[in-house]
Short mmCIF file of C-alpha atoms and ligand atoms in Angstrom, two decimals:
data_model
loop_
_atom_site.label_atom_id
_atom_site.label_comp_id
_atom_site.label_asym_id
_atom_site.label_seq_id
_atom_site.Cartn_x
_atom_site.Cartn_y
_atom_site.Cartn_z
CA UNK A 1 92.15 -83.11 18.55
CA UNK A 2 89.54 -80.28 17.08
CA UNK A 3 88.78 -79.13 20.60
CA UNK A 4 92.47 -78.85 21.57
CA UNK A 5 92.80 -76.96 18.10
CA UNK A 6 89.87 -74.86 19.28
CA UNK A 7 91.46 -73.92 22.07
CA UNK A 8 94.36 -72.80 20.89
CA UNK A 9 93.05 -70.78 18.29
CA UNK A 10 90.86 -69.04 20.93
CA UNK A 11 93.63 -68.40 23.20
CA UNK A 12 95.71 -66.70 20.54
CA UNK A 13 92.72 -64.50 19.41
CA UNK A 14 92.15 -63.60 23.05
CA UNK A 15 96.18 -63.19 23.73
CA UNK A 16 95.57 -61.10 20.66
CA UNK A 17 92.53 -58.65 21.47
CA UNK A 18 94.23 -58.39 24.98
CA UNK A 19 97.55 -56.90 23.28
CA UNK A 20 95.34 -54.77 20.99
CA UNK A 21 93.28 -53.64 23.97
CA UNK A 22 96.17 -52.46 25.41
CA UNK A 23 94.50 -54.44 28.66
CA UNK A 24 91.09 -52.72 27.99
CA UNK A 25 89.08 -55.88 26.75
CA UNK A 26 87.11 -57.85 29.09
CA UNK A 27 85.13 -60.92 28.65
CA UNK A 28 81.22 -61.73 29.96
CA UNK A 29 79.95 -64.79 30.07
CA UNK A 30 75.86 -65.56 31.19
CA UNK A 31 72.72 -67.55 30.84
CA UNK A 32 69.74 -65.84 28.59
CA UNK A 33 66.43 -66.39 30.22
CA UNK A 34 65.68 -69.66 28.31
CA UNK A 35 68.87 -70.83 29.81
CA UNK A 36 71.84 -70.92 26.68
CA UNK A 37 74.55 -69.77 27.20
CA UNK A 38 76.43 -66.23 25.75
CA UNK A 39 79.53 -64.84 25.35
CA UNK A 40 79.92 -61.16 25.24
CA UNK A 41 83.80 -59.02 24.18
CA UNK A 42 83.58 -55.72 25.33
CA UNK A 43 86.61 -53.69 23.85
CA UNK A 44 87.44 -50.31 23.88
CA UNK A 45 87.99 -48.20 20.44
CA UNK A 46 91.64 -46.72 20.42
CA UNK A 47 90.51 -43.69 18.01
CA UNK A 48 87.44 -42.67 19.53
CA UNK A 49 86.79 -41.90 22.87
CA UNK A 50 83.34 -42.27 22.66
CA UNK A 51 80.67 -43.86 20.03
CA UNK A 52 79.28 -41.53 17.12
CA UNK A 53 76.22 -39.90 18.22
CA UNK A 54 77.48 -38.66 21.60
CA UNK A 55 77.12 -35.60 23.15
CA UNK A 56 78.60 -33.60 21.05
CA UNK A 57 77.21 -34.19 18.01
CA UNK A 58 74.07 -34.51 19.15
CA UNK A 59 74.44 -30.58 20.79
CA UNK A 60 75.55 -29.52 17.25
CA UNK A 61 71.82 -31.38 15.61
CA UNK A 62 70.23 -29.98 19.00
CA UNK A 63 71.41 -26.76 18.01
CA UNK A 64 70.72 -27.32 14.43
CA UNK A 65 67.26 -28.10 15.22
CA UNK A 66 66.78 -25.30 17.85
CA UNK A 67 67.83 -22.56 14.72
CA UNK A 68 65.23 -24.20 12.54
CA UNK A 69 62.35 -24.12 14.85
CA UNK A 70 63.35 -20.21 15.05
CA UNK A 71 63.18 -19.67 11.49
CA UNK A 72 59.83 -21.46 10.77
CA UNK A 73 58.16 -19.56 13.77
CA UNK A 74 59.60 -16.05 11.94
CA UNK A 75 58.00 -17.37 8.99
CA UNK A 76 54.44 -18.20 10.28
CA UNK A 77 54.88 -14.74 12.81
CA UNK A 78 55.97 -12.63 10.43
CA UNK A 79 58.24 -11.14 12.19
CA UNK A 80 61.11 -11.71 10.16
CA UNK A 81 61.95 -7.98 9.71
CA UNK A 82 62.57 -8.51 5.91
CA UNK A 83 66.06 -10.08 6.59
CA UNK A 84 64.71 -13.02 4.86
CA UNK A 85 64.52 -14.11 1.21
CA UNK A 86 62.96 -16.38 -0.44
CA UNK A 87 59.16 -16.88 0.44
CA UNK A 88 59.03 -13.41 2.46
CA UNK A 89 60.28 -12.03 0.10
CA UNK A 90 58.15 -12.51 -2.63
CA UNK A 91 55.31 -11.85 -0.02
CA UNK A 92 56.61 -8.37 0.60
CA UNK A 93 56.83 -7.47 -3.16
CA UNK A 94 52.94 -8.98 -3.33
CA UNK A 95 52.00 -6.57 -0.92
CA UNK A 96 53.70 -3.80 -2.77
CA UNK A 97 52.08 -3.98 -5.86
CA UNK A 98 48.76 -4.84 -4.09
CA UNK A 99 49.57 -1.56 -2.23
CA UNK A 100 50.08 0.29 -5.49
CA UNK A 101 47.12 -0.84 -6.86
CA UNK A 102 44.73 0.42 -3.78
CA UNK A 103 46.60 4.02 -3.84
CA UNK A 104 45.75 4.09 -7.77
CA UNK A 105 42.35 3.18 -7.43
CA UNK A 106 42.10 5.21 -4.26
CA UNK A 107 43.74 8.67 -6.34
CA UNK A 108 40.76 7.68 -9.10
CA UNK A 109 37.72 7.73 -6.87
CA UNK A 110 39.13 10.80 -5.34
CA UNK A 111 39.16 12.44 -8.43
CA UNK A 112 35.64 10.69 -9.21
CA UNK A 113 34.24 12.70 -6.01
CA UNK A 114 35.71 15.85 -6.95
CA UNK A 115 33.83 15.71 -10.46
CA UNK A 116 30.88 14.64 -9.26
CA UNK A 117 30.80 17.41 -6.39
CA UNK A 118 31.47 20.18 -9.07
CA UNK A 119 28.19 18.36 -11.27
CA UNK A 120 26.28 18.82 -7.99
CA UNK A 121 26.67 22.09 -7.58
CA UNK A 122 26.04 22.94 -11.58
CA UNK A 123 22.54 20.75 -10.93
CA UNK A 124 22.13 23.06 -7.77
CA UNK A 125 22.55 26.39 -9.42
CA UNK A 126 20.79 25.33 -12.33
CA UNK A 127 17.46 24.07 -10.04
CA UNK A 128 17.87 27.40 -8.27
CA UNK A 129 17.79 29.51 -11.55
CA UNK A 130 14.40 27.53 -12.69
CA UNK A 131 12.70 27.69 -9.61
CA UNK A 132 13.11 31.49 -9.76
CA UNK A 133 12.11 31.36 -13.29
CA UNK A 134 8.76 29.26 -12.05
CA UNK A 135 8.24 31.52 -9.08
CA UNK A 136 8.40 34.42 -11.67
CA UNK A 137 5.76 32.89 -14.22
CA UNK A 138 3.71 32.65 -11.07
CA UNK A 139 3.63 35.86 -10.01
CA UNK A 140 3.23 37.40 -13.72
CA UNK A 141 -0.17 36.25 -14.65
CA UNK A 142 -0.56 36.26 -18.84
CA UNK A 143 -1.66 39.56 -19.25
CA UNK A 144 -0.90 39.65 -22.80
CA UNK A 145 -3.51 39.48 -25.77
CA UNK A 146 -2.67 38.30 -29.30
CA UNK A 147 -4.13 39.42 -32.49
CA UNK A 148 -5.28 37.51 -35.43
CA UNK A 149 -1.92 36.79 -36.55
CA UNK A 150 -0.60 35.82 -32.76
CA UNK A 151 2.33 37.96 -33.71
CA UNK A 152 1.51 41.08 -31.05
CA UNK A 153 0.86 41.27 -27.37
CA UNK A 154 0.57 44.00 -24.77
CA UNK A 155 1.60 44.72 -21.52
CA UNK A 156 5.12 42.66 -22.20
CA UNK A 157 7.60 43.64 -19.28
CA UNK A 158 10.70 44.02 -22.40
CA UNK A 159 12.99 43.42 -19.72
CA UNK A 160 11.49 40.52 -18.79
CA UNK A 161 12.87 37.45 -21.05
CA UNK A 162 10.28 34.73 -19.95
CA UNK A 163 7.46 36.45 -21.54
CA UNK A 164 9.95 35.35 -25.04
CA UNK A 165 6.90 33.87 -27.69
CA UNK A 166 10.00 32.25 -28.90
CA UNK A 167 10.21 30.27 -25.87
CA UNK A 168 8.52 26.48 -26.80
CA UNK A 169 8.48 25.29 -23.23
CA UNK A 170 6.26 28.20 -22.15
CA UNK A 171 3.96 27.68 -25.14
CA UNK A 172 3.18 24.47 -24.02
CA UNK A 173 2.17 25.84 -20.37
CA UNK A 174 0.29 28.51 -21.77
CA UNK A 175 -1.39 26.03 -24.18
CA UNK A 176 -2.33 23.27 -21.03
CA UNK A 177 -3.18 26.22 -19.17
CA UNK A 178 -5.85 27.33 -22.12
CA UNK A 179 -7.03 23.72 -22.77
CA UNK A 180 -8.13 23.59 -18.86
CA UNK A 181 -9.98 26.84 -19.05
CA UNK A 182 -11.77 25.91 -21.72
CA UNK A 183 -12.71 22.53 -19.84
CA UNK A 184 -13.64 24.51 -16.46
CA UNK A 185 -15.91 26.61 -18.76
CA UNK A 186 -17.63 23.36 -20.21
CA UNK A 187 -18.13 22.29 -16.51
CA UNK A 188 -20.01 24.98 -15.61
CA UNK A 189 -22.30 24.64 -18.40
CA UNK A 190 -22.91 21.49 -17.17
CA UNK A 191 -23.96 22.17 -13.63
CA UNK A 192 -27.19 22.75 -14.68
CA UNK A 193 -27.92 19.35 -15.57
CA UNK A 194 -27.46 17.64 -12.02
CA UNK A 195 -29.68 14.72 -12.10
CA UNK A 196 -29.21 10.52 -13.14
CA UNK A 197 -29.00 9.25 -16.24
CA UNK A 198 -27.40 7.09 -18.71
CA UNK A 199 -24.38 7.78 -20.17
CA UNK A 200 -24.90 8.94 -24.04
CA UNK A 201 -21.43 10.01 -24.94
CA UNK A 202 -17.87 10.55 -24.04
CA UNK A 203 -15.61 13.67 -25.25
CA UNK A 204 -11.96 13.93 -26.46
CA UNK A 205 -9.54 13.51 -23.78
CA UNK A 206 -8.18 16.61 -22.62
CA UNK A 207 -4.46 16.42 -21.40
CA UNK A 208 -3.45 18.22 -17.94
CA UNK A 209 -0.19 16.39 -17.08
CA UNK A 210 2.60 14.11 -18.65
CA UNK A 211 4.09 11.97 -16.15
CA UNK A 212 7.83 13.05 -15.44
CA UNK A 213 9.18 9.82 -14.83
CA UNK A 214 9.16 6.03 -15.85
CA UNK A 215 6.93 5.46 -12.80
CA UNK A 216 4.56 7.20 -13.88
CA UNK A 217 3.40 4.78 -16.96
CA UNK A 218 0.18 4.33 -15.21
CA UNK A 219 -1.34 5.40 -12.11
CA UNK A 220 -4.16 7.18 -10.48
CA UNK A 221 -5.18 10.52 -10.26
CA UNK A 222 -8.62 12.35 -9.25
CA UNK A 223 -10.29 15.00 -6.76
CA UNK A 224 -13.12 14.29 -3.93
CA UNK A 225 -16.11 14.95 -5.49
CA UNK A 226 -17.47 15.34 -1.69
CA UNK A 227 -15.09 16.73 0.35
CA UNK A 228 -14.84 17.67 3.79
CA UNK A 229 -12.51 20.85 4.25
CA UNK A 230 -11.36 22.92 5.00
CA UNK A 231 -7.65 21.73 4.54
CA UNK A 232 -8.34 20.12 1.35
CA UNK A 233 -11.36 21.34 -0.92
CA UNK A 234 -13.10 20.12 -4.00
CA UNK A 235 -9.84 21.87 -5.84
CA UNK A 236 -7.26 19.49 -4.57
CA UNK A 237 -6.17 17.20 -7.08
CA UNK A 238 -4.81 13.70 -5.68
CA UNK A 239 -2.07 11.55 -7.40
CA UNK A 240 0.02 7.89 -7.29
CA UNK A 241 2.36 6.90 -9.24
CA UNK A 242 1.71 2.87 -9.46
CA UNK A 243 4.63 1.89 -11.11
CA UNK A 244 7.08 0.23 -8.32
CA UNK A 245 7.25 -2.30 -5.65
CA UNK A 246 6.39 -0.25 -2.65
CA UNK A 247 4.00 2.25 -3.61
CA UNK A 248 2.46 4.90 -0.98
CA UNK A 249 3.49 8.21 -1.63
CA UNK A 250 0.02 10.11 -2.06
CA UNK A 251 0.63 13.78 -3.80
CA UNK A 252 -1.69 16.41 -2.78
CA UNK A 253 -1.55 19.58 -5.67
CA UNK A 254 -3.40 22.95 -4.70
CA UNK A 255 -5.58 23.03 -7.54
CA UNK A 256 -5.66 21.81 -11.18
CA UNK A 257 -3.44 24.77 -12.25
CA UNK A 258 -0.87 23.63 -9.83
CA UNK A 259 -1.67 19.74 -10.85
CA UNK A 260 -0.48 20.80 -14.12
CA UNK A 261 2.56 22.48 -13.54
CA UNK A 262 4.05 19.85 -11.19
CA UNK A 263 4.05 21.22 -8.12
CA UNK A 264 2.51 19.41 -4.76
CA UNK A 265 1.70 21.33 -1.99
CA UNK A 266 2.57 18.20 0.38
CA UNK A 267 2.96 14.30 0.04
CA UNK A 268 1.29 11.87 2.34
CA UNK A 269 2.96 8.76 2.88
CA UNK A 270 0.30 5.59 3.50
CA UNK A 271 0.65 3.66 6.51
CA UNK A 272 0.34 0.62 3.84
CA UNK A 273 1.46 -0.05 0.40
CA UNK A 274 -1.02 0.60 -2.41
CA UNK A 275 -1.84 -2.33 -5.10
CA UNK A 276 -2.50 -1.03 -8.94
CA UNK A 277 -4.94 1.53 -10.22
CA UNK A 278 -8.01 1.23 -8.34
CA UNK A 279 -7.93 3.64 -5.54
CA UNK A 280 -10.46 6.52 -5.04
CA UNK A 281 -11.21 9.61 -2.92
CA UNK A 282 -14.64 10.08 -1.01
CA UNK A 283 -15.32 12.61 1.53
CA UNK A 284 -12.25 13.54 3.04
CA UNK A 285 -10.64 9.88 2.63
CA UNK A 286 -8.33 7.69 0.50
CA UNK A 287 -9.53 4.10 -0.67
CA UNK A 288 -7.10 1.37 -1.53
CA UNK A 289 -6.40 -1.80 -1.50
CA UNK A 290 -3.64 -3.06 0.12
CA UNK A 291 -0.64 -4.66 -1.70
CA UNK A 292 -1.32 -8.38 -2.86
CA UNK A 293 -4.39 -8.90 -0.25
CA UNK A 294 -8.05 -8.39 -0.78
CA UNK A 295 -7.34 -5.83 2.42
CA UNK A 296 -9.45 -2.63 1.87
CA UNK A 297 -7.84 0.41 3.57
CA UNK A 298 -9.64 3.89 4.31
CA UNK A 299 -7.20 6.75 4.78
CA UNK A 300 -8.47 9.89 6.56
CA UNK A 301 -6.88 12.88 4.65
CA UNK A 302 -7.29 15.13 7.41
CA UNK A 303 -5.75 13.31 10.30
CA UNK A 304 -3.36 11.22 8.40
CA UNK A 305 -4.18 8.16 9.60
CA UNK A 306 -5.54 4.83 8.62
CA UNK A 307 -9.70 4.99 9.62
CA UNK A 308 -10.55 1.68 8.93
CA UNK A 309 -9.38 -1.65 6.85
CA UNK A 310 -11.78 -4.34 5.77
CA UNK A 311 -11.44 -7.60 3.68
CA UNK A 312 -13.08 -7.78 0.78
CA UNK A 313 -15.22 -11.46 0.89
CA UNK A 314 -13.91 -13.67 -1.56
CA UNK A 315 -11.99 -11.02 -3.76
CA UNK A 316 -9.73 -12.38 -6.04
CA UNK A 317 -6.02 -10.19 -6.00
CA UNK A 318 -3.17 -9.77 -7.37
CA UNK A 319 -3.75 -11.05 -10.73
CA UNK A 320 -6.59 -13.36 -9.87
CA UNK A 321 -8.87 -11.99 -11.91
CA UNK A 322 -7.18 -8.20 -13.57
CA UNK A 323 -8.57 -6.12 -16.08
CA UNK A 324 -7.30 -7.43 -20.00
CA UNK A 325 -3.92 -4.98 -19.64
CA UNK A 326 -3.30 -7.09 -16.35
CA UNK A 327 -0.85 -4.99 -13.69
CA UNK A 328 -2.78 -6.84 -10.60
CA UNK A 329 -6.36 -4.22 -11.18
CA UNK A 330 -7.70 -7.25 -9.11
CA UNK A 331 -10.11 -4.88 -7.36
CA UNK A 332 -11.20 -1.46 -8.57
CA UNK A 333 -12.98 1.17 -6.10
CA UNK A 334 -14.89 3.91 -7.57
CA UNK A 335 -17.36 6.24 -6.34
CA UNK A 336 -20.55 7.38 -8.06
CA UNK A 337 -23.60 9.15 -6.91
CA UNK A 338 -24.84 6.75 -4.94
CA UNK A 339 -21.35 6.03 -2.63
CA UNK A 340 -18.57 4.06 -2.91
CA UNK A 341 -18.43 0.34 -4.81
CA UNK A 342 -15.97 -2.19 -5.13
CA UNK A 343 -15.74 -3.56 -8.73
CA UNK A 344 -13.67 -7.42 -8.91
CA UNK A 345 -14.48 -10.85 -9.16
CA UNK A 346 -14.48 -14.02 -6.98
CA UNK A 347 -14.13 -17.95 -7.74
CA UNK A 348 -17.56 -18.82 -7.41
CA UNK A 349 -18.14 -16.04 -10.47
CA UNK A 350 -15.74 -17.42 -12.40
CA UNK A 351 -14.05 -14.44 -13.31
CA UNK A 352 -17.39 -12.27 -14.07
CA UNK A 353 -17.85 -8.81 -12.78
CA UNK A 354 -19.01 -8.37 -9.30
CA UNK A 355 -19.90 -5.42 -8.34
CA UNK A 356 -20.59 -4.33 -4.12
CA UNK A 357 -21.72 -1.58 -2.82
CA UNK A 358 -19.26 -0.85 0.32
CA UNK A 359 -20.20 1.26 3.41
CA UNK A 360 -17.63 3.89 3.28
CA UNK A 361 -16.89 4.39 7.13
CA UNK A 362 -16.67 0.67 7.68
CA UNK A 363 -16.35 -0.75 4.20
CA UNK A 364 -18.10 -3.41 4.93
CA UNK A 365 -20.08 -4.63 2.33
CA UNK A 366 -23.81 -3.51 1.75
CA UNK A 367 -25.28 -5.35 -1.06
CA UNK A 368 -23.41 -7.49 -3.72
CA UNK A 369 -24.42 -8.17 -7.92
CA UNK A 370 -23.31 -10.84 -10.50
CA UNK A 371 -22.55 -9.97 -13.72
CA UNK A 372 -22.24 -12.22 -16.58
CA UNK A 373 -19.20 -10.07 -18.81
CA UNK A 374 -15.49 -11.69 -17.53
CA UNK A 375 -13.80 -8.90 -16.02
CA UNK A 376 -10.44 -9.83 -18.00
CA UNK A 377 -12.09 -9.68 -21.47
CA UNK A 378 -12.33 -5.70 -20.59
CA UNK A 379 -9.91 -2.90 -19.99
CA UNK A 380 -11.01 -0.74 -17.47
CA UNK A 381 -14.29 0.09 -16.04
CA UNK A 382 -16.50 2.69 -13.84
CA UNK A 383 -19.62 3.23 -11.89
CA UNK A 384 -21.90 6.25 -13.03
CA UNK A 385 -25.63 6.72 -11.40
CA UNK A 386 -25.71 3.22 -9.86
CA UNK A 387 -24.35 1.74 -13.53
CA UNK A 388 -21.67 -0.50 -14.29
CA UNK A 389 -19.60 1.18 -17.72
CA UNK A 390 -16.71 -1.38 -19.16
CA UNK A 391 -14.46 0.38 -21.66
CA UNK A 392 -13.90 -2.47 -24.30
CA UNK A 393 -9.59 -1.97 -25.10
CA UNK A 394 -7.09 -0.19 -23.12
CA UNK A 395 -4.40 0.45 -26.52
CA UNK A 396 -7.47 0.92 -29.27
CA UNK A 397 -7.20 4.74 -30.45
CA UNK A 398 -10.89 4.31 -31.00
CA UNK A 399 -12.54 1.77 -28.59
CA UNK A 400 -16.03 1.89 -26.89
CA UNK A 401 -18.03 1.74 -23.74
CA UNK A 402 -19.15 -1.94 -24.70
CA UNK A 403 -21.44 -3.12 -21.62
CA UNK A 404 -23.30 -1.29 -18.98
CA UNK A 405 -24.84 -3.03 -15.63
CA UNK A 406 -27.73 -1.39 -13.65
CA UNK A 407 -27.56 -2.12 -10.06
CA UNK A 408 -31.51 -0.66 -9.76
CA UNK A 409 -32.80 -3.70 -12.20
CA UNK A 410 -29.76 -6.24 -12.08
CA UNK A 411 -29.90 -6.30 -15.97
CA UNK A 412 -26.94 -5.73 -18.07
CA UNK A 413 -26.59 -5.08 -21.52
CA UNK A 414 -23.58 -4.35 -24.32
CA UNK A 415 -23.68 -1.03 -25.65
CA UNK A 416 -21.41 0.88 -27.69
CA UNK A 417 -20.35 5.01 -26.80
CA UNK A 418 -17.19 5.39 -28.49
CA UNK A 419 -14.30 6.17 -26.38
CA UNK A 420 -10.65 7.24 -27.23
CA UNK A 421 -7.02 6.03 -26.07
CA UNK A 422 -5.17 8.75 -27.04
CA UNK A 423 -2.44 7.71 -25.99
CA UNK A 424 -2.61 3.77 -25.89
CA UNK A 425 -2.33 2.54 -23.01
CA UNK A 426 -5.03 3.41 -21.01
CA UNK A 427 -4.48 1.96 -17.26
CA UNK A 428 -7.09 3.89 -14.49
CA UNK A 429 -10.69 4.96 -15.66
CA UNK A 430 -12.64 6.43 -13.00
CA UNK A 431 -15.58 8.74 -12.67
CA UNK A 432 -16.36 11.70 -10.94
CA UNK A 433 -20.03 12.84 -9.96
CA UNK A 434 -19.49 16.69 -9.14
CA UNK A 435 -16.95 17.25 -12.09
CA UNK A 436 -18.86 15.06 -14.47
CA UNK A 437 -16.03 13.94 -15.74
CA UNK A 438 -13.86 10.50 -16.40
CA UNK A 439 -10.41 10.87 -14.84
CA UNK A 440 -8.21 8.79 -16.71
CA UNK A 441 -4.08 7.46 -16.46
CA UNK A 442 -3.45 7.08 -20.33
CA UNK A 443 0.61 6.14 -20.88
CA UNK A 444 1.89 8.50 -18.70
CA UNK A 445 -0.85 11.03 -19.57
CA UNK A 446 -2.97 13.26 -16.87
CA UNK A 447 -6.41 13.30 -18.72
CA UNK A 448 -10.05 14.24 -18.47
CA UNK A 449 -13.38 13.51 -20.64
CA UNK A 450 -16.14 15.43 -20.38
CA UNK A 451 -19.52 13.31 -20.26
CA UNK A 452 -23.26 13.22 -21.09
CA UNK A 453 -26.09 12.05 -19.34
CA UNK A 454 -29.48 11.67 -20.37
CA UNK A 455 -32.00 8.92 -21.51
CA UNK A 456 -30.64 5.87 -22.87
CA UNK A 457 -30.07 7.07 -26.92
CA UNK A 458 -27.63 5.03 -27.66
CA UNK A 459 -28.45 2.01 -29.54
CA UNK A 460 -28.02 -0.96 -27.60
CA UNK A 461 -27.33 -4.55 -29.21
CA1 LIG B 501 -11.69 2.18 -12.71
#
């Protein structure tokens, strides 16, 4: 009874779809691959001649897409011509102002450049009026005398306006000039006393050039007391400015009357930089050591050229063992009358003064001493006759010569010659034999003491 219902019901709903179909249904019937059996109705849609997602439609998203892809590839090209808004535009205004800003800042530097040019040439024309003014001191040798009252001179060209009393800055030349007279006179008196001796006492310092510069705080200055001509003579005064990282500019002056007024006749530059304070001149070359080694370096003036470089044995260096104002014076060179020495310590003296006598075409070493006075307890010293001299403070207005070494005997002693820092910050002491004079770097102060020899009078502790 249910099946024939079944049946019935089917064939209506099939008599149905058929009508509906308008004859376009059909009706499938299979096995699946495990065998049951399916049904499939396949039957035509009146209103739409084919299903959503046809052809069509998917052209217009195809097209869609293809106008997309075109617009992100302007945007990561660029080369969207400014038709766009949005993101490229506020790009474009970026660049704008970032534009505006380079133009601004480029206007400013221009205008920077311009100044600065127009400062240039003031600084040239006023170098070129001074130099005249120099070259016209030169050439117009004081020829003027004053009387008691300093208030009258002769021979004054009246058109002349640098031979103005009023003038301060040529008081002060005229006043270096007299002070190294007077110390060339001294000299000569001197001369006559040529031989060894101990030193018994140590004059004011006499000032023959301020430093111009911050790096010249402390350096070295000095003449050959043997030199070898006839390019450079026992007149040449030699100079370095130790203050800096690379130091090897060497400045040669004419004579002490050019030293004074500033002006080199020619600067060497060393093949190698120079370390500190303790370089020296002997016979026609330049002893240094070389920046933070124990390398000693002979320069030959004449040709220019590095002569000979030598290890010093066990020297300690760059701050290993300095003099008490520190500034790496690891190794000090001087030169007496009896050649060149090294003056520095090692490890194995703990510090103490060692003193070597150097060969001063090879620099090889030629006989060594011990000391027993720490080299960093002591500001500065110097070798005279064969003698060791320490100079007790490098700041003290009023300090001493505190200890003296004699090679001949190996015997040191303290002692006491007073000694002035005039300036307070004394940073190169060195001696030399045919000036009889200390050379001395005091605080960016040129200076020179005049010396005596003789027996041992001071009083020795
Ligand atoms: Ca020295």
């Amino acid at each position: 009874m249910w099946l024939q219902v079944f049946l019935f019901c089917l064939s209506c709903l099939l008599l149905s779809i058929q009508t509906q179909a308008q004859g376009r249904a059909s009706l499938h019937r299979s096995n699946d691959p495990s065998g049951r059996c399916h049904y499939t109705f396949t039957v035509a849609n009146p209103q739409e001649s084919s299903c959503p997602g046809s052809k069509p439609e998917m052209d217009q998203a195809l097209s869609r897409l293809t106008l997309l892809e075109a617009s992100v590839s302007r945007l990561l090209t660029g080369v969207d011509g400014g038709t766009m808004t949005g993101v490229g535009g506020s790009s474009e205004k970026g660049l704008q102002e970032a534009f505006s800003q380079v133009t601004a800042q480029k206007n400013q530097l221009q205008q920077d450049k311009e100044r600065l040019n127009m400062q240039v040439q003031e600084l040239q024309r006023r170098l070129a009026e001074l130099s005249q003014e120099a070259e016209s001191l030169r050439q117009k040798p004081c020829q003027q005398t004053f009387t008691s009252g300093g208030t009258q001179h002769e021979n004054r060209p009246a058109s002349d306006p640098t031979y103005d009393f009023g003038n301060s800055g040529y008081q002060e030349m005229k006043a270096e000039v007299t002070e190294i007279s007077a110390s060339h006179l001294f000299l000569e008196g001197s001369h006559n006393f040529t031989g060894c001796g101990e030193l018994v006492s140590v004059g004011d310092p006499v000032l023959h050039r301020k430093a111009e510069s911050i790096t010249g705080k402390y350096g070295v200055w000095m003449q050959d007391p043997e030199p070898q001509g006839p390019q450079y003579t026992n007149k040449t005064v030699w100079r370095i400015d130790a203050v800096g990282k690379d130091v090897r500019q060497l400045f040669a002056y004419e004579d002490m009357d050019q030293f004074s007024r500033g002006f080199p006749m020619k600067v060497l530059v060393l093949p190698e930089p120079v370390e500190s304070t303790g370089a020296t001149l002997y016979q026609g070359s330049f002893y240094y050591q070389r920046k933070r080694s124990r390398t000693l370096v002979r320069y030959d003036l004449a040709s220019e050229t590095l002569a000979s470089r030598m290890d010093l044995p066990n020297a300690g260096f760059h701050g290993q063992h300095p003099y008490s104002w520190g500034g790496y014076t690891d190794i000090d060179l001087a030169v007496d009358e009896q050649g060149l020495w090294a003056i520095y310590s090692t490890s194995k003296a703990r510090g103490a003064f060692v003193i070597s006598q150097l060969d001063p075409k090879s620099l090889e070493v030629k006989k060594s001493w011990e000391t027993n006075i720490k080299k960093n307890t002591v500001a500065n010293a110097f070798m005279v006759c064969g003698h060791l001299y320490t100079v007790a403070s490098y700041t003290a207005p009023n300090t001493t010569i505190n200890f003296v070494f004699d090679t001949a005997t190996g015997v040191g002693q303290a002692v006491a010659v007073p000694f002035k820092n005039k300036y307070h910050y004394n940073s190169m002491v060195d001696y030399n034999h045919a000036q009889r004079k200390l050379y001395a770097w005091d605080n960016f102060h040129m200076v020179t003491y005049d010396i005596r020899l003789g027996r041992a009078t001071h009083g020795r502790s």
